Amino acid sequence: MLPIEIENLRFTYPSRETPTLRGISATVASGDFVLLTGPTGCGKSTLLRTMNGLIPHSSAGTLSGSVLLSGKNVAAQPLAVTCRQVGLLFQNPDEQLFCARVEDEIAFGLENFGFPPEQVAPCIDAALAQVGLQGFRERRISELSGGEKQRVALACFCAMQPKVLLLDEPTSHLDFRGTKDILSIVKRLNTDLGVTTILATHRTAEVAPLCTRVWLMAEGELCLDKPKDEAFSDSGPYHRLGVQVPEIPVGESARYRNVAAISRSRCRSSAGEVSRYRRADASSRSRLLSVCNVSFRYPNTDAPALKPISYEVCRGEVVAVMGANGSGKTTLIHLMAGLLRLTDGELRIGDRNVTRKKRPKPHQLAGKVGIVFQNPDLLLQAETVADEVAFGPKNLKVAPKLLQNRVADTLSRFDLGGLASEAPYSLSRGQRQRVAVAANFSLYPELFLLDEPTTGQDAQHLHQLMRELCVEIKRENRSLIFATHDAQLTLTYADRVLLLREGELIFDGPPDTEFLRQISLM
Amino acid sequence: MQQIHLTPRAKILMMLMSGCLVILLDSPSALLVCFLASLTFGAVLKPTLRQIRLLLVFLFFTTWGLIYSQAIFYNASPRTVLLTLVPPEFPFIGEMTGGIRVYREGLFHGIVQSLRFNTTLTIGCFIIWTTQPRDLLRALVRLRVPGTLAFMVTTALHFIPVIANEAATVLRSQRLRGFRYLRVNLFATVRGGLNSFRPILAGNIRHATQLGESVESRGFSPDAEGAAHFQTVLTGMRLLDIGLLSALAACIIVILCLKVLYFCYANGLYYASWLRHVYTLTREML
């Protein structure tokens, strides 16, 4: 009997007219490792939720068709029964962990399933060993890195010994090391314990070497279902949907060792594209940002989040800030935006000096610095997209006629013209991110800061956004600084890279061989 | 100091019972004893320095707010004026309000109210700070609180720091886009403030949904039937829990009886001369 059989599955959310899943039929054999990919909003997460019973048990909507788990209809059996066999790991570890300590988190599921106390302790130890976190039992979850938190979340399911493991973008918040750890654990569970695995992701290059089968989804339909060997023989469907195609068939663990090779290949393959955004001559440009011995320490912490660092950014320059989770990327971005008070050093943005004692108020930096946070939803507060884009210029008292032109111009630049009267929250994640960028861009800031633009984005939307931004930044002689884990994004768009490790600037230079060497060591 | 471990159910029941107790009491001295007892209870749970600082901030603002507001807006009679802030003849505000004064009885009433509030606030804070969210959730379900409500309460508490962080980010992002919260145009300020709630609310809904799905995926069921079926590993109440709760219950029952007797005496319903000391004790101390 096949562990999962999906038959003509359709699902429509209550507030939507069009179905999110449109007649999906597929089967998954025992021990299969399925890579599920597709553009943002195509229904990947919804499909995973129907497989572990969250839909229809915990979500309203209209469901037809069936998902059979070992021959039993998931919709017809209690959710708690399905969850015993099917684990679902979510994207953001911070949003799925519930307890303060690691052992309590893992015990939570076991206790819900009525495991007697004498069985709970050994299960916790075994699960921690499976995810390589021996000795973490007593640790507080708030003290763990992003990658470690995600491993704890995975351990929760390991302890319950599910037959099927579903993973919804499990690495989108993680750095190279965290991603590598999670994927190797998942692969080990799949090969050693025979856990049937379905992993939804945009980062196909990292998962493709591990999978046995590929599902490609588009607009709620499964448009490709093939074994791995055949799945990538024709890259046409992937390109049409803007989904990343694995370029080099790499070995499981070789991917990270070979990052330099991949990146060089990427450089060569997109040389034309890169040259459009790069401007080699930095000496002729004037300085926009100057960071001089800046350090930062969060209150009530011993170690500094940023050790003294110095660098300058010129007008027209696109700079990538890279580093592992917790290396200080976001802290640096927030310092440059004047959102945090420096512990020491001096920062100069245009003609404004920022020191520990002298910090301009955020509204005084409006029009000079624009920032889009990792979670763009925190920027969206207006009722329509047009109002959102107009919010900043209105605050700066731009004349009504100029304002109208500026809003129209910004909307068209970011391909949002057709969505001007839509509510920002009704849009897809990719569209919301574009709105957040446009809402800052309409202020025409001299320094544009972008924190982790890749999170939850498919390749098409991401490159569309970055292309648009880079072209405008170069044309208007402003500067863009973006924090990312994605080496390919850096190689394609950045003139320069700042590489951080544990709050220290270990590399500042062009994305060349030395950068590739440094990043392959991380 | 040895840390005392109470089960989450005992802590919740203790908070509810202390809430009843402070409602029964009217005397500032008795309420002060209750408040000091709540601080002692908190001390044995060994709070961190940060938690103590936070509690002091809470206590300061509730005490100040309650005493100040009651002292000014006290409406019952008799009332004695201690201080006149705005005389009745003062243009507009004075004429409109008939004068703003600080009343002694209002001050006294504010002290009583703040002691009541602070006692439950202190116990509540210590319970939240020393109880795991999953234990709190289980305890509430076990106390027959509807599963959905129990989950809502626990999630709300779990997300307080997250909400605070997100709210700060939203406010910062608005200010970086040129918005000023303090300006002459009050309408724009209020509208901007209200707009700030939209992303915060949306974020909360998203977090809560995700967390809900996560715990359901790990077998937690908010409905009573599911909870009863799957949650078999609840720690039973220990002797210490039972002892403390019994003592508290006994206190409440005794004070309630004394109050009933005094009520009957004060309203001419029942009087016994041998209970004179009880009436005096109730009037003076309770």
PDB file of C-alpha atoms in Angstrom, chain A residues 49 52 58 80 83 90 95-100 104-105 108-109 111-112 114-115 117 156 160 362-363 366 371 373 375 377-383 388 391-392 395 425 439 443, chain B residues 50 53 132-134 137-138 151 154 158 166 169-170 172-180 183 195 198-199 202 206-207 210-211 213-220 230-233:
ATOM      1  CA  ARG A  49      -1.389  21.077   4.963  1.00  0.00           C
ATOM      2  CA  ASN A  52      -1.192  16.167   7.440  1.00  0.00           C
ATOM      3  CA  SER A  58      -8.072  23.323  11.312  1.00  0.00           C
ATOM      4  CA  ALA A  80      -4.250  13.843  16.160  1.00  0.00           C
ATOM      5  CA  CYS A  83      -0.196  13.784  13.139  1.00  0.00           C
ATOM      6  CA  PHE A  90       7.331  24.913   9.094  1.00  0.00           C
ATOM      7  CA  GLU A  95       6.824  30.755  15.030  1.00  0.00           C
ATOM      8  CA  GLN A  96       6.534  27.036  15.741  1.00  0.00           C
ATOM      9  CA  LEU A  97       8.436  26.561  18.985  1.00  0.00           C
ATOM     10  CA  PHE A  98       6.276  26.932  22.041  1.00  0.00           C
ATOM     11  CA  CYS A  99       8.325  26.152  25.147  1.00  0.00           C
ATOM     12  CA  ALA A 100      11.254  27.797  26.872  1.00  0.00           C
ATOM     13  CA  ASP A 104      10.125  20.617  27.121  1.00  0.00           C
ATOM     14  CA  GLU A 105       9.612  21.396  23.459  1.00  0.00           C
ATOM     15  CA  PHE A 108       5.281  18.457  24.301  1.00  0.00           C
ATOM     16  CA  GLY A 109       4.302  16.275  21.336  1.00  0.00           C
ATOM     17  CA  GLU A 111       2.977  13.932  26.100  1.00  0.00           C
ATOM     18  CA  ASN A 112       0.108  14.932  23.823  1.00  0.00           C
ATOM     19  CA  GLY A 114       0.110   9.963  25.838  1.00  0.00           C
ATOM     20  CA  PHE A 115       3.651   8.605  26.087  1.00  0.00           C
ATOM     21  CA  PRO A 117       6.953   9.666  31.467  1.00  0.00           C
ATOM     22  CA  CYS A 156      10.182  17.244  17.905  1.00  0.00           C
ATOM     23  CA  MET A 160       7.344  11.060  17.403  1.00  0.00           C
ATOM     24  CA  PRO A 362      14.246  58.515  12.474  1.00  0.00           C
ATOM     25  CA  HIS A 363      11.969  61.038  10.734  1.00  0.00           C
ATOM     26  CA  ALA A 366      13.394  60.080   5.935  1.00  0.00           C
ATOM     27  CA  ILE A 371      14.884  50.334   4.867  1.00  0.00           C
ATOM     28  CA  PHE A 373      12.896  44.720   6.869  1.00  0.00           C
ATOM     29  CA  ASN A 375       9.429  40.811   7.124  1.00  0.00           C
ATOM     30  CA  ASP A 377       4.496  43.032   6.265  1.00  0.00           C
ATOM     31  CA  LEU A 378       5.664  45.238   9.130  1.00  0.00           C
ATOM     32  CA  LEU A 379       5.846  48.151   6.705  1.00  0.00           C
ATOM     33  CA  LEU A 380       2.377  47.794   5.260  1.00  0.00           C
ATOM     34  CA  GLN A 381      -0.135  49.973   7.070  1.00  0.00           C
ATOM     35  CA  ALA A 382      -2.248  51.705   4.429  1.00  0.00           C
ATOM     36  CA  GLU A 383      -5.552  50.589   2.976  1.00  0.00           C
ATOM     37  CA  GLU A 388       1.130  52.914   0.940  1.00  0.00           C
ATOM     38  CA  PHE A 391       2.535  57.645   2.687  1.00  0.00           C
ATOM     39  CA  GLY A 392       6.210  58.650   2.843  1.00  0.00           C
ATOM     40  CA  ASN A 395       4.807  62.964   5.329  1.00  0.00           C
ATOM     41  CA  TYR A 425      -2.535  42.393   2.684  1.00  0.00           C
ATOM     42  CA  ALA A 439       6.778  52.411  -0.397  1.00  0.00           C
ATOM     43  CA  LEU A 443      10.879  58.683  -0.778  1.00  0.00           C
TER      44      LEU A 443
ATOM     45  CA  ARG B  50      15.055  41.888  34.987  1.00  0.00           C
ATOM     46  CA  ARG B  53      12.685  45.585  37.573  1.00  0.00           C
ATOM     47  CA  GLN B 132       6.202  26.961  30.903  1.00  0.00           C
ATOM     48  CA  PRO B 133       3.610  27.868  28.255  1.00  0.00           C
ATOM     49  CA  ARG B 134       2.820  24.188  27.632  1.00  0.00           C
ATOM     50  CA  LEU B 137      -1.947  25.449  28.601  1.00  0.00           C
ATOM     51  CA  ARG B 138      -2.379  21.980  30.096  1.00  0.00           C
ATOM     52  CA  PHE B 151      -4.803  28.313  23.932  1.00  0.00           C
ATOM     53  CA  THR B 154      -1.291  30.995  26.543  1.00  0.00           C
ATOM     54  CA  HIS B 158       3.818  33.682  24.734  1.00  0.00           C
ATOM     55  CA  GLU B 166       7.189  44.054  16.121  1.00  0.00           C
ATOM     56  CA  THR B 169       9.726  47.941  14.317  1.00  0.00           C
ATOM     57  CA  VAL B 170       6.424  49.197  12.888  1.00  0.00           C
ATOM     58  CA  ARG B 172      10.348  52.905  13.616  1.00  0.00           C
ATOM     59  CA  SER B 173       9.541  52.138   9.997  1.00  0.00           C
ATOM     60  CA  GLN B 174       6.757  54.720  10.001  1.00  0.00           C
ATOM     61  CA  ARG B 175       9.075  57.327  11.462  1.00  0.00           C
ATOM     62  CA  LEU B 176      11.743  56.487   8.888  1.00  0.00           C
ATOM     63  CA  ARG B 177       9.131  57.279   6.273  1.00  0.00           C
ATOM     64  CA  GLY B 178       8.750  60.739   7.736  1.00  0.00           C
ATOM     65  CA  PHE B 179       5.796  60.174  10.037  1.00  0.00           C
ATOM     66  CA  ARG B 180       5.750  62.104  13.335  1.00  0.00           C
ATOM     67  CA  ARG B 183       2.478  67.003  15.914  1.00  0.00           C
ATOM     68  CA  ASN B 195      -2.750  52.549  11.073  1.00  0.00           C
ATOM     69  CA  ARG B 198      -2.788  47.037  11.154  1.00  0.00           C
ATOM     70  CA  PRO B 199       0.638  45.422  10.597  1.00  0.00           C
ATOM     71  CA  ALA B 202      -1.766  41.081  10.976  1.00  0.00           C
ATOM     72  CA  ARG B 206      -0.027  35.136  11.402  1.00  0.00           C
ATOM     73  CA  HIS B 207       2.094  34.109  14.400  1.00  0.00           C
ATOM     74  CA  GLN B 210       1.382  29.309  12.690  1.00  0.00           C
ATOM     75  CA  LEU B 211       1.834  28.384  16.328  1.00  0.00           C
ATOM     76  CA  GLU B 213      -0.847  24.720  13.420  1.00  0.00           C
ATOM     77  CA  SER B 214       2.473  23.756  14.940  1.00  0.00           C
ATOM     78  CA  VAL B 215       1.001  22.526  18.236  1.00  0.00           C
ATOM     79  CA  GLU B 216      -1.876  20.793  16.466  1.00  0.00           C
ATOM     80  CA  SER B 217       0.660  19.046  14.254  1.00  0.00           C
ATOM     81  CA  ARG B 218       2.181  17.722  17.448  1.00  0.00           C
ATOM     82  CA  GLY B 219      -1.030  16.231  18.722  1.00  0.00           C
ATOM     83  CA  PHE B 220      -2.437  19.046  20.850  1.00  0.00           C
ATOM     84  CA  PHE B 230      -4.320  12.612  24.473  1.00  0.00           C
ATOM     85  CA  GLN B 231      -3.082  14.461  27.530  1.00  0.00           C
ATOM     86  CA  THR B 232      -2.345  11.661  29.917  1.00  0.00           C
ATOM     87  CA  VAL B 233       0.872  12.931  31.417  1.00  0.00           C
TER      88      VAL B 233
END
